[in-house]
Short mmCIF file of C-alpha atoms and ligand atoms in Angstrom, two decimals:
data_model
loop_
_atom_site.label_atom_id
_atom_site.label_comp_id
_atom_site.label_asym_id
_atom_site.label_seq_id
_atom_site.Cartn_x
_atom_site.Cartn_y
_atom_site.Cartn_z
CA UNK A 203 -0.13 -0.45 -0.02
CA UNK A 204 1.09 3.53 -1.02
CA UNK A 205 0.05 6.46 1.29
CA UNK A 206 -3.01 8.11 0.21
CA UNK A 207 -2.25 11.36 -2.47
CA UNK A 208 -3.26 14.59 -1.50
CA UNK A 209 -6.72 15.89 -1.70
CA UNK A 210 -5.52 18.29 -3.92
CA UNK A 211 -4.52 15.59 -6.06
CA UNK A 212 -7.15 13.25 -5.83
CA UNK A 213 -9.91 15.64 -6.77
CA UNK A 214 -7.76 17.42 -9.97
CA UNK A 215 -9.01 16.86 -13.69
CA UNK A 216 -6.64 14.67 -15.47
CA UNK A 217 -5.22 17.46 -17.36
CA UNK A 218 -2.46 17.97 -20.31
CA UNK A 219 -1.74 21.42 -20.68
CA UNK A 220 0.46 20.43 -23.59
CA UNK A 221 0.72 17.33 -25.85
CA UNK A 222 4.03 17.54 -27.50
CA UNK A 223 5.38 17.45 -30.71
CA UNK A 224 7.61 14.48 -29.83
CA UNK A 225 4.77 12.70 -28.36
CA UNK A 226 2.52 13.48 -31.98
CA UNK A 227 5.80 12.05 -33.67
CA UNK A 228 6.16 8.81 -31.35
CA UNK A 229 2.22 8.02 -31.97
CA UNK A 230 2.27 8.77 -36.04
CA UNK A 231 5.52 6.95 -36.02
CA UNK A 232 7.08 9.38 -38.67
CA UNK A 233 8.67 12.68 -37.38
CA UNK A 234 6.94 16.22 -39.01
CA UNK A 235 8.71 17.73 -41.78
CA UNK A 236 7.41 21.27 -40.44
CA UNK A 237 7.43 22.12 -36.79
CA UNK A 238 4.86 25.30 -36.71
CA UNK A 239 2.79 24.66 -34.20
CA UNK A 240 4.48 25.34 -30.54
CA UNK A 241 5.32 29.36 -31.66
CA UNK A 242 9.06 28.68 -31.04
CA UNK A 243 11.37 30.99 -33.04
CA UNK A 244 12.43 29.21 -36.56
CA UNK A 245 15.57 31.91 -36.58
CA UNK A 246 17.65 30.06 -34.11
CA UNK A 247 20.07 31.16 -31.74
CA UNK A 248 22.13 35.01 -31.23
CA UNK A 249 25.90 34.34 -32.89
CA UNK A 250 26.72 35.85 -29.15
CA UNK A 251 24.41 33.11 -27.34
CA UNK A 252 26.10 30.35 -29.06
CA UNK A 253 29.72 31.46 -28.59
CA UNK A 254 29.02 31.74 -24.81
CA UNK A 255 27.02 28.32 -24.67
CA UNK A 256 30.70 26.66 -26.63
CA UNK A 257 32.52 28.57 -23.92
CA UNK A 258 30.49 27.24 -21.14
CA UNK A 259 30.31 24.00 -21.84
CA UNK A 260 33.26 22.48 -19.91
CA UNK A 261 31.83 24.19 -16.87
CA UNK A 262 28.61 22.12 -16.74
CA UNK A 263 29.96 19.72 -14.06
CA UNK A 264 29.68 22.82 -11.52
CA UNK A 265 26.33 24.19 -10.65
CA UNK A 266 24.87 27.17 -11.32
CA UNK A 267 24.87 30.71 -9.31
CA UNK A 268 21.28 30.27 -7.91
CA UNK A 269 21.10 33.76 -7.35
CA UNK A 270 21.09 34.03 -11.61
CA UNK A 271 22.95 37.50 -10.37
CA UNK A 272 24.87 38.71 -13.52
CA UNK A 273 21.45 37.63 -15.62
CA UNK A 274 19.45 39.38 -12.90
CA UNK A 275 21.73 42.81 -12.96
CA UNK A 276 21.49 42.75 -16.95
CA UNK A 277 17.63 42.51 -17.16
CA UNK A 278 17.51 45.35 -14.36
CA UNK A 279 19.26 47.55 -16.41
CA UNK A 280 17.63 47.15 -19.52
CA UNK A 281 14.25 47.28 -17.27
CA UNK A 282 15.22 50.29 -15.28
CA UNK A 283 14.54 48.51 -11.93
CA UNK A 284 16.88 46.74 -9.18
CA UNK A 285 17.67 43.17 -9.52
CA UNK A 286 15.52 42.83 -6.20
CA UNK A 287 12.94 43.52 -8.58
CA UNK A 288 13.84 40.08 -10.65
CA UNK A 289 13.21 36.48 -10.36
CA UNK A 290 14.59 34.24 -12.98
CA UNK A 291 12.88 31.20 -13.20
CA UNK A 292 12.36 28.01 -15.74
CA UNK A 293 10.89 29.82 -18.34
CA UNK A 294 7.48 31.78 -17.91
CA UNK A 295 6.00 28.53 -16.71
CA UNK A 296 8.11 28.50 -14.14
CA UNK A 297 7.30 31.98 -12.89
CA UNK A 298 3.55 31.51 -12.93
CA UNK A 299 4.18 28.22 -10.76
CA UNK A 300 6.06 30.28 -7.83
CA UNK A 301 3.56 33.23 -8.24
CA UNK A 302 0.59 30.82 -8.07
CA UNK A 303 2.37 28.97 -4.93
CA UNK A 304 2.81 31.87 -3.43
CA UNK A 305 -0.94 33.35 -3.31
CA UNK A 306 -3.09 30.03 -4.22
CA UNK A 307 -5.06 28.43 -0.89
CA UNK A 308 -6.90 25.45 -1.73
CA UNK A 309 -10.60 26.96 -2.99
CA UNK A 310 -9.12 30.18 -3.39
CA UNK A 311 -10.36 31.88 -7.14
CA UNK A 312 -8.55 32.60 -10.06
CA UNK A 313 -9.63 34.52 -13.30
CA UNK A 314 -8.69 34.30 -16.40
CA UNK A 315 -10.12 34.00 -20.13
CA UNK A 316 -11.56 30.66 -21.38
CA UNK A 317 -8.68 29.18 -24.33
CA UNK A 318 -6.01 31.51 -22.53
CA UNK A 319 -2.63 29.71 -22.07
CA UNK A 320 -3.12 26.55 -20.25
CA UNK A 321 -0.11 26.39 -18.22
CA UNK A 322 -0.93 29.07 -15.90
CA UNK A 323 -4.20 27.18 -15.24
CA UNK A 324 -2.15 23.83 -14.79
CA UNK A 325 -0.57 25.48 -11.77
CA UNK A 326 -3.81 27.17 -10.34
CA UNK A 327 -5.41 23.21 -10.09
CA UNK A 328 -2.06 22.07 -8.83
CA UNK A 329 -2.59 23.98 -5.86
CA UNK A 330 -6.14 23.35 -5.33
CA UNK A 331 -7.41 26.87 -6.78
CA UNK A 332 -10.70 27.29 -8.32
CA UNK A 333 -10.98 28.79 -11.84
CA UNK A 334 -13.01 31.11 -12.94
CA UNK A 335 -13.19 31.88 -17.01
CA UNK A 336 -14.51 34.70 -19.02
CA UNK A 337 -15.29 34.21 -22.31
CA UNK A 338 -12.98 35.86 -25.29
CA UNK A 339 -15.11 38.89 -26.94
CA UNK A 340 -16.75 37.79 -30.29
CA UNK A 341 -13.97 39.36 -32.02
CA UNK A 342 -11.34 37.29 -30.88
CA UNK A 343 -10.04 39.60 -27.84
CA UNK A 344 -9.86 39.45 -24.40
CA UNK A 345 -12.51 40.90 -22.53
CA UNK A 346 -10.92 43.66 -20.12
CA UNK A 347 -13.90 45.11 -18.80
CA UNK A 348 -15.45 41.65 -17.98
CA UNK A 349 -12.12 39.77 -16.75
CA UNK A 350 -11.93 43.13 -13.92
CA UNK A 351 -16.02 42.88 -13.00
CA UNK A 352 -14.99 38.89 -12.79
CA UNK A 353 -11.78 39.86 -10.51
CA UNK A 354 -14.30 42.13 -8.47
CA UNK A 355 -17.48 39.88 -8.23
CA UNK A 356 -15.39 36.83 -7.41
CA UNK A 357 -12.36 38.56 -4.78
CA UNK A 358 -10.07 36.81 -7.21
CA UNK A 359 -6.59 37.33 -5.65
CA UNK A 360 -5.09 36.44 -9.09
CA UNK A 361 -5.56 37.48 -12.77
CA UNK A 362 -4.23 36.50 -15.51
CA UNK A 363 -3.72 38.01 -19.06
CA UNK A 364 -1.23 37.28 -22.07
CA UNK A 365 -0.66 40.67 -23.54
CA UNK A 366 0.31 40.58 -26.72
CA UNK A 367 -2.12 37.41 -26.42
CA UNK A 368 -1.84 33.63 -27.10
CA UNK A 369 -3.31 32.06 -28.84
CA UNK A 370 -5.18 34.70 -30.83
CA UNK A 371 -2.34 37.28 -31.29
CA UNK A 372 -3.88 40.23 -30.32
CA UNK A 373 -3.00 43.39 -28.12
CA UNK A 374 -3.93 45.43 -25.94
CA UNK A 375 -2.12 49.09 -25.82
CA UNK A 376 -0.66 50.85 -22.66
CA UNK A 377 -3.57 52.70 -21.99
CA UNK A 378 -6.14 49.48 -21.88
CA UNK A 379 -3.85 48.42 -19.63
CA UNK A 380 -3.72 50.98 -17.24
CA UNK A 381 -7.35 51.11 -17.44
CA UNK A 382 -7.44 47.52 -16.63
CA UNK A 383 -5.39 47.80 -13.36
CA UNK A 384 -7.51 51.07 -12.39
CA UNK A 385 -10.58 48.82 -12.77
CA UNK A 386 -9.17 45.80 -10.67
CA UNK A 387 -10.19 45.26 -6.99
CA UNK A 388 -7.88 46.18 -3.91
CA UNK A 389 -5.72 43.06 -3.39
CA UNK A 390 -5.73 41.76 -6.64
CA UNK A 391 -2.64 40.62 -8.39
CA UNK A 392 -2.26 40.98 -12.24
CA UNK A 393 0.02 38.25 -13.79
CA UNK A 394 0.90 39.81 -17.32
CA UNK A 395 2.38 37.53 -19.32
CA UNK A 396 4.47 39.36 -22.04
CA UNK A 397 5.71 36.35 -23.66
CA UNK A 398 5.79 38.13 -26.73
CA UNK A 399 6.48 41.45 -25.83
CA UNK A 400 9.62 42.22 -28.38
CA UNK A 401 6.56 41.76 -30.74
CA UNK A 402 4.80 44.38 -29.60
CA UNK A 403 5.57 48.18 -30.53
CA UNK A 404 7.51 49.23 -27.33
CA UNK A 405 6.03 52.49 -26.91
CA UNK A 406 2.79 50.66 -26.67
CA UNK A 407 3.84 48.19 -23.58
CA UNK A 408 3.22 50.10 -20.17
CA UNK A 409 6.36 51.27 -18.60
CA UNK A 410 7.86 48.93 -15.97
CA UNK A 411 8.14 50.00 -12.47
CA UNK A 412 9.31 47.80 -9.30
CA UNK A 413 6.85 50.21 -7.19
CA UNK A 414 3.58 48.63 -8.27
CA UNK A 415 1.85 46.19 -6.20
CA UNK A 416 -0.59 45.49 -8.37
CA UNK A 417 1.37 43.93 -11.26
CA UNK A 418 4.03 41.23 -12.19
CA UNK A 419 5.45 41.62 -15.67
CA UNK A 420 6.50 38.33 -17.13
CA UNK A 421 8.87 37.72 -19.99
CA UNK A 422 10.87 35.21 -21.77
CA UNK A 423 13.72 34.07 -24.11
CA UNK A 424 11.75 31.62 -25.56
CA UNK A 425 10.14 33.45 -28.36
CA UNK A 426 12.19 36.15 -30.04
CA UNK A 427 15.65 35.05 -28.74
CA UNK A 428 14.58 31.96 -29.68
CA UNK A 429 16.05 29.48 -26.34
CA UNK A 430 12.25 27.68 -25.70
CA UNK A 431 14.48 24.41 -25.25
CA UNK A 432 16.89 26.62 -22.42
CA UNK A 433 14.10 27.52 -20.38
CA UNK A 434 14.85 31.37 -19.11
CA UNK A 435 12.09 33.33 -17.92
CA UNK A 436 11.89 36.11 -15.65
CA UNK A 437 9.24 38.04 -13.58
CA UNK A 438 9.51 41.95 -12.62
CA UNK A 439 7.37 42.76 -9.52
CA UNK A 440 8.12 44.82 -6.18
CA UNK A 441 10.64 43.50 -4.04
CA UNK A 442 8.46 42.12 -1.71
CA UNK A 443 7.06 39.95 -3.86
CA UNK A 444 10.01 38.77 -4.84
CA UNK A 445 11.79 38.33 -1.74
CA UNK A 446 8.72 35.91 -1.15
CA UNK A 447 9.45 33.83 -4.36
CA UNK A 448 12.80 33.70 -3.14
CA UNK A 449 11.66 31.29 -0.71
CA UNK A 450 9.99 28.96 -2.52
CA UNK A 451 11.65 28.90 -6.01
CA UNK A 452 14.23 26.04 -7.53
CA UNK A 453 17.06 27.70 -6.63
CA UNK A 454 19.30 25.43 -9.81
CA UNK A 455 16.69 25.16 -12.13
CA UNK A 456 17.76 27.57 -14.87
CA UNK A 457 21.08 25.80 -15.16
CA UNK A 458 24.68 27.67 -16.06
CA UNK A 459 24.01 26.90 -19.93
CA UNK A 460 20.79 28.60 -20.17
CA UNK A 461 22.23 31.28 -17.89
CA UNK A 462 25.05 32.62 -20.03
CA UNK A 463 23.07 32.26 -23.01
CA UNK A 464 20.09 34.64 -22.19
CA UNK A 465 23.28 36.90 -20.89
CA UNK A 466 24.98 37.22 -24.27
CA UNK A 467 21.50 37.20 -26.17
CA UNK A 468 20.76 40.09 -24.16
CA UNK A 469 23.67 41.50 -25.31
CA UNK A 470 22.48 41.50 -28.59
CA UNK A 471 20.15 43.68 -29.98
CA UNK A 472 20.70 43.22 -33.57
CA UNK A 473 19.77 39.97 -33.22
CA UNK A 474 16.46 40.01 -31.62
CA UNK A 475 15.58 43.17 -33.66
CA UNK A 476 16.30 41.16 -37.10
CA UNK A 477 14.03 38.43 -35.54
CA UNK A 478 11.35 40.57 -34.88
CA UNK A 479 11.68 42.08 -38.69
CA UNK A 480 11.68 38.71 -40.13
CA UNK A 481 8.62 37.34 -38.12
CA UNK A 482 6.81 40.61 -39.21
CA UNK A 483 7.14 40.06 -42.89
CA UNK A 484 6.61 36.38 -42.39
CA UNK A 485 3.42 37.46 -40.84
CA UNK A 486 2.64 39.57 -43.91
CA UNK A 487 2.96 36.76 -45.75
CA UNK A 488 0.48 34.74 -43.97
CA UNK A 489 -1.92 37.35 -44.05
CA UNK A 490 -1.72 37.52 -47.86
CA UNK A 491 -1.61 33.34 -47.84
CA UNK A 492 -5.05 33.61 -46.15
CA UNK A 493 -6.58 36.34 -48.63
CA UNK A 494 -5.62 34.23 -51.57
CA UNK A 495 -7.24 30.87 -50.09
CA UNK A 496 -10.33 32.78 -48.57
CA UNK A 497 -9.42 32.64 -44.87
CA UNK A 498 -9.79 35.55 -42.74
CA UNK A 499 -6.56 35.98 -39.94
CA UNK A 500 -6.43 37.78 -37.27
CA UNK A 501 -4.07 40.59 -37.39
CA UNK A 502 -1.42 39.57 -35.37
CA UNK A 503 1.33 41.35 -32.65
CA UNK A 504 3.37 37.54 -32.34
CA UNK A 505 5.29 34.95 -34.03
CA UNK A 506 2.09 33.55 -35.21
CA UNK A 507 -1.15 33.65 -37.51
CA UNK A 508 -4.46 32.31 -36.42
CA UNK A 509 -6.17 31.43 -39.84
CA UNK A 510 -10.18 31.37 -39.32
CA UNK A 511 -11.44 27.98 -41.17
CA UNK A 512 -15.13 29.18 -39.91
CA UNK A 513 -15.77 26.28 -37.83
CA UNK A 514 -14.28 24.34 -35.24
CA UNK A 515 -15.05 20.99 -37.02
CA UNK A 516 -13.66 22.33 -40.62
CA UNK A 517 -10.53 23.30 -38.33
CA UNK A 518 -10.04 20.26 -36.55
CA UNK A 519 -10.19 18.27 -40.02
CA UNK A 520 -7.76 20.83 -41.56
CA UNK A 521 -5.15 20.65 -38.83
CA UNK A 522 -5.87 16.62 -39.23
CA UNK A 523 -4.86 16.72 -42.84
CA UNK A 524 -1.70 18.86 -42.16
CA UNK A 525 -0.44 16.39 -39.83
CA UNK A 526 -0.98 13.69 -42.16
CA UNK A 527 1.50 15.35 -44.62
CA UNK A 528 3.95 16.02 -42.04
CA UNK A 529 2.91 19.60 -40.59
CA UNK A 530 2.46 20.12 -37.03
CA UNK A 531 0.24 23.42 -35.65
CA UNK A 532 -2.00 23.81 -33.11
CA UNK A 533 -5.91 25.06 -32.30
CA UNK A 534 -7.47 26.60 -29.55
CA UNK A 535 -9.93 24.49 -27.96
CA UNK A 536 -12.56 26.61 -26.88
CA UNK A 537 -15.36 28.89 -28.84
CA UNK A 538 -14.80 31.20 -30.53
CA UNK A 539 -11.26 30.84 -30.49
CA UNK A 540 -11.89 27.04 -31.50
CA UNK A 541 -12.75 27.79 -35.68
CA UNK A 542 -9.10 28.75 -36.10
CA UNK A 543 -5.77 26.82 -36.84
CA UNK A 544 -2.79 28.58 -35.30
CA UNK A 545 0.35 28.73 -37.15
CA UNK A 546 3.77 30.03 -36.12
CA UNK A 547 5.76 32.00 -38.55
CA UNK A 548 8.71 29.81 -39.86
CA UNK A 549 11.55 31.08 -42.17
CA UNK A 550 10.87 31.75 -45.64
CA UNK A 551 11.30 28.30 -47.19
CA UNK A 552 9.18 26.69 -44.50
CA UNK A 553 6.50 29.83 -45.16
CA UNK A 554 6.61 28.52 -48.85
CA UNK A 555 6.40 24.86 -48.06
CA UNK A 556 3.34 25.59 -45.57
CA UNK A 557 1.63 27.26 -47.91
CA UNK A 558 2.08 25.10 -50.44
CA UNK A 559 0.67 22.28 -48.08
CA UNK A 560 -2.29 24.45 -46.97
CA UNK A 561 -3.28 24.86 -50.61
CA UNK A 562 -3.35 21.19 -50.96
CA UNK A 563 -5.55 20.76 -48.15
CA UNK A 564 -8.02 23.23 -48.97
CA UNK A 565 -8.12 21.76 -52.25
CA UNK A 566 -9.61 18.54 -50.75
CA UNK A 567 -12.43 20.36 -48.96
C1 PLP B 101 5.33 30.37 -25.01
C2 PLP B 101 4.30 30.99 -23.86
C3 PLP B 101 5.13 31.44 -22.73
C4 PLP B 101 6.01 29.99 -22.26
O1 PLP B 101 7.01 30.74 -21.88
P1 PLP B 101 8.32 29.92 -21.65
O2 PLP B 101 9.16 31.00 -20.67
O3 PLP B 101 9.28 29.28 -22.35
O4 PLP B 101 8.01 29.23 -19.98
C5 PLP B 101 4.02 31.40 -21.57
N1 PLP B 101 3.23 32.17 -21.97
C6 PLP B 101 2.73 32.56 -23.32
C7 PLP B 101 1.50 33.57 -23.28
C8 PLP B 101 3.63 31.92 -24.12
O5 PLP B 101 3.01 32.01 -25.34
#
């Protein structure tokens, strides 16, 4: 007999936030020719990051700096805050886990959009929280007024918003986010997930402050910096929050290679800017492809574009046909978003191959 699992675990719904493309490849017995489903960067690493990784590889017998001091200092300089305002973890996913753990008691209500980034929900359920969902608007944008109203009505401690958003690619400017903060109830913390911040106009991102107790800003090296496989993300918040997070976070979760690569990439502005420009070009191509095929697309400020297949059933079938032809993409699971297929912007040749396959698939309908 093993001991009983915790009540939280026993009551938890079975949930896999992500079925990885590797799992799908094992199931189908073949690899994908085009991997455009996880919003990974198609544009590789900064050459400076690559050099830093090569130089560090002989030191992987040593543990990493558990305080991520050099990386936090560089991030602090970039964000114009103190290193004490920054927590580094295994991607935004890791930071989300720390924040949820710090604030969620069993039964607490947490508010998010229905169909938003699922890893947040996964953590909330893992700590026994209760998720309260606000639907997306019919135009597929997050409903900021409804999110604030629901947080007030439920007395939520945490409110989650991705901006720019995944899976829609939509973006709310600075004034809208400031308005959301003003509408939120006293004592509610906004988790502002800015995984795609680099792809949005910098002047439209709210200024970062280490003094605002209402919000934690979440950023990552997984998207524009092309390091999803290394696992580095960070949060910027008040020192009071960061002090608390330091008491519960994993100290050696972000290894030496991840830390040096992130630091080097941060020092290579031209690289990330080049990725952002190429992604913008790719989005324009995808929009043109949508027009050619009679599919609406959602204007996106990320590294992916949602294509509108009109119904959930059709988008399911298109996704399956694409997979049969070796193309990995994903789609949102909840209305009104589930009629879309979400396609990551690849390299030029990958975009051309995607266009050819999508044309062929749609000819069969
Ligand atoms: C990709 C993505 C993440 C994951 O970030 P990691 O730093 O790789 O954990 C988090 N939030 C959103 C909205 C994303 O799209």
